[in-house]
C-alpha atoms as one frame of an Amber mdcrd trajectory, in Angstrom:
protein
   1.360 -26.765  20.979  -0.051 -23.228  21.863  -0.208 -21.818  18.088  -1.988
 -25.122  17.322  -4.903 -24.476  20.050  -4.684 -20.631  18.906  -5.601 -21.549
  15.160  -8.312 -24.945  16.186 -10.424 -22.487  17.635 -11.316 -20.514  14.861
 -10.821 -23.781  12.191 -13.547 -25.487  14.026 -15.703 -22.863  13.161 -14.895
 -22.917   9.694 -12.579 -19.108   9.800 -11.745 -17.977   6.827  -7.632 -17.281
   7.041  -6.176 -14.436   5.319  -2.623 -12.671   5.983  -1.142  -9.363   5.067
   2.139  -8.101   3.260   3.588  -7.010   6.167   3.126 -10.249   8.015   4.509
 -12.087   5.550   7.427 -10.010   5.726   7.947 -10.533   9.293  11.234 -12.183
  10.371   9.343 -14.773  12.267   7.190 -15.485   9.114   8.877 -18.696   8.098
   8.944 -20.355  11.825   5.395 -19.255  12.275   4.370 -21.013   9.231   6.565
 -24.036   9.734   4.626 -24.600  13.159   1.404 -24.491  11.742   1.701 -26.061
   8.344   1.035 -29.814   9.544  -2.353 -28.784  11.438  -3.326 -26.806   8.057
  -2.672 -29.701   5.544  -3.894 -32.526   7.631  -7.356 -30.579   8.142  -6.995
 -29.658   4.171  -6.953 -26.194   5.885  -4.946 -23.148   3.397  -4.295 -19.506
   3.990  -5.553 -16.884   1.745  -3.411 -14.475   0.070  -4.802 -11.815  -2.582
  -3.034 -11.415  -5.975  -2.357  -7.407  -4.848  -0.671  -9.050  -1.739   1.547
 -11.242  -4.274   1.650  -8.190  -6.012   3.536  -6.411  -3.318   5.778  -8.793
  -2.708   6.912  -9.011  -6.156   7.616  -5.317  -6.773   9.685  -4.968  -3.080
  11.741  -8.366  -4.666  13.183  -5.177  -6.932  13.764  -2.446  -3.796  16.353
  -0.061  -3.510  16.549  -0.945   0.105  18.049  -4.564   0.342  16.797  -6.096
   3.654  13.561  -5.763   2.252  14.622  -6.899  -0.783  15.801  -9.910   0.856
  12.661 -10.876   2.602  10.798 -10.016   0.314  12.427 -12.560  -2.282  12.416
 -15.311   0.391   9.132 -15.093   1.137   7.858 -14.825  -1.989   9.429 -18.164
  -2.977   8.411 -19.765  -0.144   4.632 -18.798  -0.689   4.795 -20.277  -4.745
   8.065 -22.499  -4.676   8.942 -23.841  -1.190   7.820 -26.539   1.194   4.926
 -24.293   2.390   3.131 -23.336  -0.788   0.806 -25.948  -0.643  -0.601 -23.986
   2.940  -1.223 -21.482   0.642  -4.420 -20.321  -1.959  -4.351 -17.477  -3.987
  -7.381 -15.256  -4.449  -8.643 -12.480  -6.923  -6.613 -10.417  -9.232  -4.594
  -7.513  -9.401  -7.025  -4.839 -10.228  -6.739  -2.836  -6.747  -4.881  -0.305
  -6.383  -3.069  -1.532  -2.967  -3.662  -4.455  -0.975  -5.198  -2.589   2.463
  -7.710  -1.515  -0.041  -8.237  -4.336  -1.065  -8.815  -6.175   2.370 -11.300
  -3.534   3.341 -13.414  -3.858   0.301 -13.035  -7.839   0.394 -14.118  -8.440
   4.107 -16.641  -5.977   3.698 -18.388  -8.699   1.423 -17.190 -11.691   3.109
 -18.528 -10.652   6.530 -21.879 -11.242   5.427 -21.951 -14.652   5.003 -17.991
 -16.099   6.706 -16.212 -15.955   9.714 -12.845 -14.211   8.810  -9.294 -14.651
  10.433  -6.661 -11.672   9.767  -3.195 -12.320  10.085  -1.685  -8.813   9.947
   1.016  -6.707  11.998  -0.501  -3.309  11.211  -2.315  -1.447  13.792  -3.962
   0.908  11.284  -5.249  -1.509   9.128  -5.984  -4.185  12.096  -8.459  -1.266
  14.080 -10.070  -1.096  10.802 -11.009  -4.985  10.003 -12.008  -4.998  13.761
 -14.538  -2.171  13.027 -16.550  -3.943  10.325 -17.378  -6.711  11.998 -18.700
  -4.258  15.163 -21.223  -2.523  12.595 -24.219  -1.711  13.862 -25.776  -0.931
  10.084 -25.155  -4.505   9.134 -25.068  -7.297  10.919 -22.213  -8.966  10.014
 -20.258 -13.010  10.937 -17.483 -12.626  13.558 -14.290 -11.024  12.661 -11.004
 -11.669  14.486  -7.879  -9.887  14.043  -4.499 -11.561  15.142  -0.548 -11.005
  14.935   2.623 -13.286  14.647   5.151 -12.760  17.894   8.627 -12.769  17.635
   8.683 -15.888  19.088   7.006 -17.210  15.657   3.494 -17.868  17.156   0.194
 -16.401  16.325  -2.030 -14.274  19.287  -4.703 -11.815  19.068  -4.238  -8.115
  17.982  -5.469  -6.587  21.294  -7.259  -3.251  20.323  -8.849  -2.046  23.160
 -11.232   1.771  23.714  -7.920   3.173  24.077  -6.630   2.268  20.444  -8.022
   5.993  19.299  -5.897   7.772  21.474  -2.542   6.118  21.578  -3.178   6.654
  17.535  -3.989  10.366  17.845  -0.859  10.723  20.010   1.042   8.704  17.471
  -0.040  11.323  14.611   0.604  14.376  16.889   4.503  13.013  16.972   4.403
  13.206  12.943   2.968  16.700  12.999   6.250  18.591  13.445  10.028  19.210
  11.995  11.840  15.736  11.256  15.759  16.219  11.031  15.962  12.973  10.602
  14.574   9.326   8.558  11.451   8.605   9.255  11.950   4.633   9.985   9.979
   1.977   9.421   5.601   2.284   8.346   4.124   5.829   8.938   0.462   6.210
   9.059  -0.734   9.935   9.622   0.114  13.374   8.026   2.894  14.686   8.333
   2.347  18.325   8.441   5.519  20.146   8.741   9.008  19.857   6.515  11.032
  16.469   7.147  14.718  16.637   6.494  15.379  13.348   5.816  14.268  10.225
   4.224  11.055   8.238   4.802  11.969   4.742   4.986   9.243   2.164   4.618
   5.523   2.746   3.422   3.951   5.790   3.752   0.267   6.069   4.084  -1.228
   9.306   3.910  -0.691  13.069   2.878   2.778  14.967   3.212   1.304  18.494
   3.576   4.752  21.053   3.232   8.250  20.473   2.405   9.743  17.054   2.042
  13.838  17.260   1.932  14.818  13.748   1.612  13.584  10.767  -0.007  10.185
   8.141  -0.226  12.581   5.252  -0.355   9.139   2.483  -0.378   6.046   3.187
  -0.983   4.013   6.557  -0.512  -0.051   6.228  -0.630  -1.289   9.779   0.085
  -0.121  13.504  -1.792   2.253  15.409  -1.411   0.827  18.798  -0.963   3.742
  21.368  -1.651   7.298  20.772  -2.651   9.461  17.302  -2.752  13.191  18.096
  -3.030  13.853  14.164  -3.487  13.093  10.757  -5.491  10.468   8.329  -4.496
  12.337   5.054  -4.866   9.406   2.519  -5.084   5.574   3.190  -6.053   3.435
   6.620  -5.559  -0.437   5.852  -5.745  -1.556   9.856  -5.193  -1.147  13.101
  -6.003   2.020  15.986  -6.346   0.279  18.907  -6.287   2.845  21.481  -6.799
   6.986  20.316  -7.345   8.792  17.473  -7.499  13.045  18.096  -7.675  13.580
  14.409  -7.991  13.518  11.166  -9.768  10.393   8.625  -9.074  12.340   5.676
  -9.619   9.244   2.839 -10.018   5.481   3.714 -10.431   3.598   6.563 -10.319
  -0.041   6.247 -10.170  -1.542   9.630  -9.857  -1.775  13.263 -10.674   0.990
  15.592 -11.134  -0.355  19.339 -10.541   2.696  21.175 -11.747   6.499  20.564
 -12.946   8.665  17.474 -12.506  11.982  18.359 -12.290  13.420  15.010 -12.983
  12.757  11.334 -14.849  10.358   8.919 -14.399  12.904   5.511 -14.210   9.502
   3.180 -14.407   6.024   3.686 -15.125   3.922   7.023 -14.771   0.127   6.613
 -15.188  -1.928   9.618 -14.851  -2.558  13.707 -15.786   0.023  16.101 -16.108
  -2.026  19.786 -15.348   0.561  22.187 -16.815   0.258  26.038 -16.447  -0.640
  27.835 -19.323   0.586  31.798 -18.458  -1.299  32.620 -21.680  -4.919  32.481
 -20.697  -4.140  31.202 -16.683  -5.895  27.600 -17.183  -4.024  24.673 -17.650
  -3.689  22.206 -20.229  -4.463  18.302 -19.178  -2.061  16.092 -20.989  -3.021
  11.930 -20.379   0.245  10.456 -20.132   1.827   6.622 -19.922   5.584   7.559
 -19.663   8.422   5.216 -19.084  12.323   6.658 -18.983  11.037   9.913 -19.487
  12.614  13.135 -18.540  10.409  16.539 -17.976  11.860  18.443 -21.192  10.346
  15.672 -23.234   7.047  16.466 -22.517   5.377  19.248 -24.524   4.980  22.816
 -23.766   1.600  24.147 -23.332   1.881  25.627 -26.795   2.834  22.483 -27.871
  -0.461  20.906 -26.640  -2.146  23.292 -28.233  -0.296  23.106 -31.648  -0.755
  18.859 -30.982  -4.459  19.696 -29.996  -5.270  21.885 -33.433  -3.495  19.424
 -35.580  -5.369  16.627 -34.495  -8.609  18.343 -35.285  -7.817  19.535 -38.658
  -6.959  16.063 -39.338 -10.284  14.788 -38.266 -12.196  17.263 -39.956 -10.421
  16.223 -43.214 -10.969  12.500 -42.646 -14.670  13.363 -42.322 -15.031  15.393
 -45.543
């Protein structure tokens, strides 16, 4: 079989394997595996998946947007419950921020002393693996990047010189008005106001006026005004207004007001204005269900702030 001579030639030279979120996620994910799971178990041959990939997985088994939600829950019990799990080893922990971190800072290691194998179906992220193992700093074991087809087989992620500026051209398109959803994985900036929703993950800065909804996941800031809710997890910074609801995590700064509730988790720094002497007060804050008007005023802080001294310079007398 093809996919079988595709994978031999990088077992036989002892490959590490390792496979992305959004492979898994792929609708050919299941028949890909199915083809190759006999070669893997009879040459005591597994896949490696890192706990932040798991992670991901998990949190989209609880999306807003239900064909992900769907494949996400399939494939997540195929991985730990279903005939295939045993094709499968887990590695690390969960203490990245996001898995394409994560692979970065993991083959960046590994390439010193293993071949490495990544399964993955983003171009982004692929151009990027493919560049550490061409470092001319370090000399580093082969890296090999690959895809699955919608035919359910594996082949090689062809990046070739002109991977640069198809990707340039692909940003230019984001750089202007959007009346419409953004569908599917962005990767870029998207410098100008979009008018609709961004559907699917979102992987760098939003740099004006966002009229719609982050309805996935949105790692990057959002430089200016969001007149919507982020419906899944935010790992950056709102530097200026949010008119909307972040309904899941929010890991990261927010530089002004939130008009709205946090429906999950908010970990980070709230910088409110203080008109009085035009600095800002830094609050820490773990929130869960909260609403704006329950955090404290600036003159709150400050009245917080005091008391919490007094009481410490009693305790010490």
């Amino acid at each position: 079989m093809k996919i079988i001579m595709f994978l031999e030639k990088y077992t036989k030279k002892g490959f590490s394997i390792w496979i992305d979120t959004c492979s898994i996620l792929h609708e050919q994910f299941q028949t890909c595996m199915n083809n190759i799971a006999g070669f893997l178990t009879g040459n005591n041959y597994k896949i490696k998946i890192t706990q932040t990939v798991l992670n991901e997985l998990t949190k989209h088994t609880s999306s807003s947007d239900e064909e992900l939600k769907a494949n996400a829950t399939k494939a997540l019990e195929l991985i730990t419950q279903g005939n295939l799990k045993n094709i499968f080893e887990v590695y690390g922990d969960s203490s990245h921020s996001f898995a394409d971190n994560d692979f970065l800072a993991l083959f960046t290691q590994l390439r010193l002393k293993e071949n490495i194998l990544f399964i993955t179906q983003d171009v982004a992220l692929a151009s990027d693996v493919w560049d550490l193992g061409d470092s001319r700093s370090v000399r580093s074991k082969c890296i090999e990047v690959a895809k699955i087809t919608k035919n359910g087989l594996l082949e090689e992620f062809e990046i070739d010189d002109d991977f640069e500026d198809d990707y340039e051209d692909y940003e230019d398109n984001i750089n202007r008005n959007y009346t419409s959803d953004l569908d599917g994985e962005s990767i870029g900036d998207i410098n100008a106001r979009v008018k609709g929703n961004i559907k699917g993950d979102y992987k760098n800065d939003i740099n004006e006026i966002l009229d719609g909804n982050i309805l996935g996941d949105m790692y990057g800031d959002i430089n200016g005004k969001m007149n919507g809710t982020i419906q899944g997890s935010m790992y950056g910074d709102i530097n200026g207004i949010l008119n909307g609801n972040i309904l899941g995590n929010m890991n990261g700064d927010i530089y002004g007001k939130l008009n709205g509730k946090v429906m999950g988790k908010m970990t980070g720094t709230l910088h409110v204005h203080n008109s009085t002497n035009k600095g800002a007060i830094q609050e820490n804050i773990v929130m869960h269900d909260v609403q704006m008007d329950d955090i404290p005023s600036p003159d709150e802080l400050k009245q917080k702030i005091k008391t919490a001294f007094e009481n410490a310079l009693r305790n010490l007398q």
